[in-house]
Amino acid sequence: MADLVLTTYDWVPDMPRGFVRDLRIRWALEEAGLPYRVESTPFRAKTAAHFGHQPFGQVPWLMDGEISIFESGAILLHLARKSETLMPRDPAGEAETLQWTIAALNSIEMVSVPWWFLEVTGAPNPQMTEWLQSRLDHMEGVLTSREWLAAERFTVADLLMADVLRVERVRAFGRRPATEAYVARITERPAFKKVHADQMAHFAAAD
Ligand SMILES: N[C@@H](CCC(=O)N[C@@H](CS)C(=O)NCC(=O)O)C(=O)O
């Protein structure tokens, strides 16, 4: 099998540590038992090579032999094609996994990230809050009636949805016990704990 090389920043400030999106890729690699290594790209002085791999100057990106792939969702689905642990092979289970993986990005994170940005930059917006609340309330309805999002077992869709929802600030308003239990359950997984510690250690090593 070709080498899998994940690239993240060499260092980031304290606030995003534990949340930089290389974590969701490390997590999938660990769940799938795929060997990989992590390399660094400068955070402060972004190189032309960085933009060659990630046109927005962001992280992460993954090298799979000669293949270079960016966008955490695309990387997760690339890995899901290598491992049945991440996505079942039956067409119905695969379709469910795909739809919930995209929902995590395009129905939840698409709202939660701008909401969070307005909050932390001191420009909270009530309409944005209402929009996020509505998405979270619908997720609460879904999670009340099921343990997993797809295929009645853990898939990459749960990994990504839990990674999006584990940002505490995003869940800090409204009472959504099923969502709380879901995030707690998925982030209890040993693979999550390992990669969280790995990411913290990676950035701490550069302090
Ligand atoms: N849609 C991208 C977003 C990547 C992203 O937001 N990366 C952050 C770290 S988690 C980053 O590089 N931020 C620095 C920047 O935007 O310049 C993905 O999911 O891979």
Short mmCIF file of N, CA and C in Angstrom, two decimals, residues 3 21 27 36 47 49 57 85 88 102 104 124 150 164 179 195 204 206:
data_model
loop_
_atom_site.label_atom_id
_atom_site.label_comp_id
_atom_site.label_asym_id
_atom_site.label_seq_id
_atom_site.Cartn_x
_atom_site.Cartn_y
_atom_site.Cartn_z
N ASP A 3 2.27 4.97 0.82
CA ASP A 3 2.36 5.71 2.07
C ASP A 3 1.23 6.74 2.16
N ARG A 21 -8.45 20.63 11.67
CA ARG A 21 -9.14 19.56 10.94
C ARG A 21 -8.28 18.38 10.53
N TRP A 27 -8.19 10.64 12.97
CA TRP A 27 -9.20 9.79 13.61
C TRP A 27 -9.66 8.68 12.65
N TYR A 36 0.04 5.60 8.74
CA TYR A 36 0.22 6.95 8.18
C TYR A 36 1.30 7.67 8.96
N THR A 47 4.01 28.53 2.26
CA THR A 47 4.91 28.36 1.12
C THR A 47 4.10 28.15 -0.17
N ALA A 49 4.59 25.72 -2.09
CA ALA A 49 4.29 24.28 -2.11
C ALA A 49 2.98 24.00 -1.36
N GLY A 57 -4.60 27.72 1.11
CA GLY A 57 -3.55 27.90 2.13
C GLY A 57 -3.95 27.32 3.47
N THR A 85 -14.56 -0.34 7.51
CA THR A 85 -14.86 0.17 8.86
C THR A 85 -15.48 1.56 8.78
N PRO A 88 -19.82 1.13 4.84
CA PRO A 88 -20.19 -0.22 4.39
C PRO A 88 -20.17 -0.31 2.87
N ILE A 102 -22.02 14.27 4.00
CA ILE A 102 -22.21 15.57 3.36
C ILE A 102 -23.10 16.46 4.24
N ALA A 104 -23.16 16.56 7.46
CA ALA A 104 -22.32 17.13 8.52
C ALA A 104 -21.63 18.40 8.01
N PRO A 124 -22.30 38.95 17.01
CA PRO A 124 -23.33 37.91 16.96
C PRO A 124 -24.56 38.38 16.19
N ALA A 150 -25.86 6.19 10.10
CA ALA A 150 -25.96 5.40 8.86
C ALA A 150 -25.71 3.93 9.16
N VAL A 164 -17.93 17.82 14.10
CA VAL A 164 -18.54 19.14 13.90
C VAL A 164 -19.29 19.58 15.16
N THR A 179 -28.29 14.84 21.52
CA THR A 179 -27.08 15.33 20.85
C THR A 179 -25.90 15.27 21.82
N VAL A 195 -6.03 10.43 18.94
CA VAL A 195 -5.65 11.47 17.97
C VAL A 195 -5.76 12.87 18.57
N ALA A 204 2.21 21.26 20.71
CA ALA A 204 2.99 21.62 21.92
C ALA A 204 4.49 21.46 21.64
N ALA A 206 6.04 22.32 19.19
CA ALA A 206 6.57 23.47 18.45
C ALA A 206 6.59 24.75 19.29
#
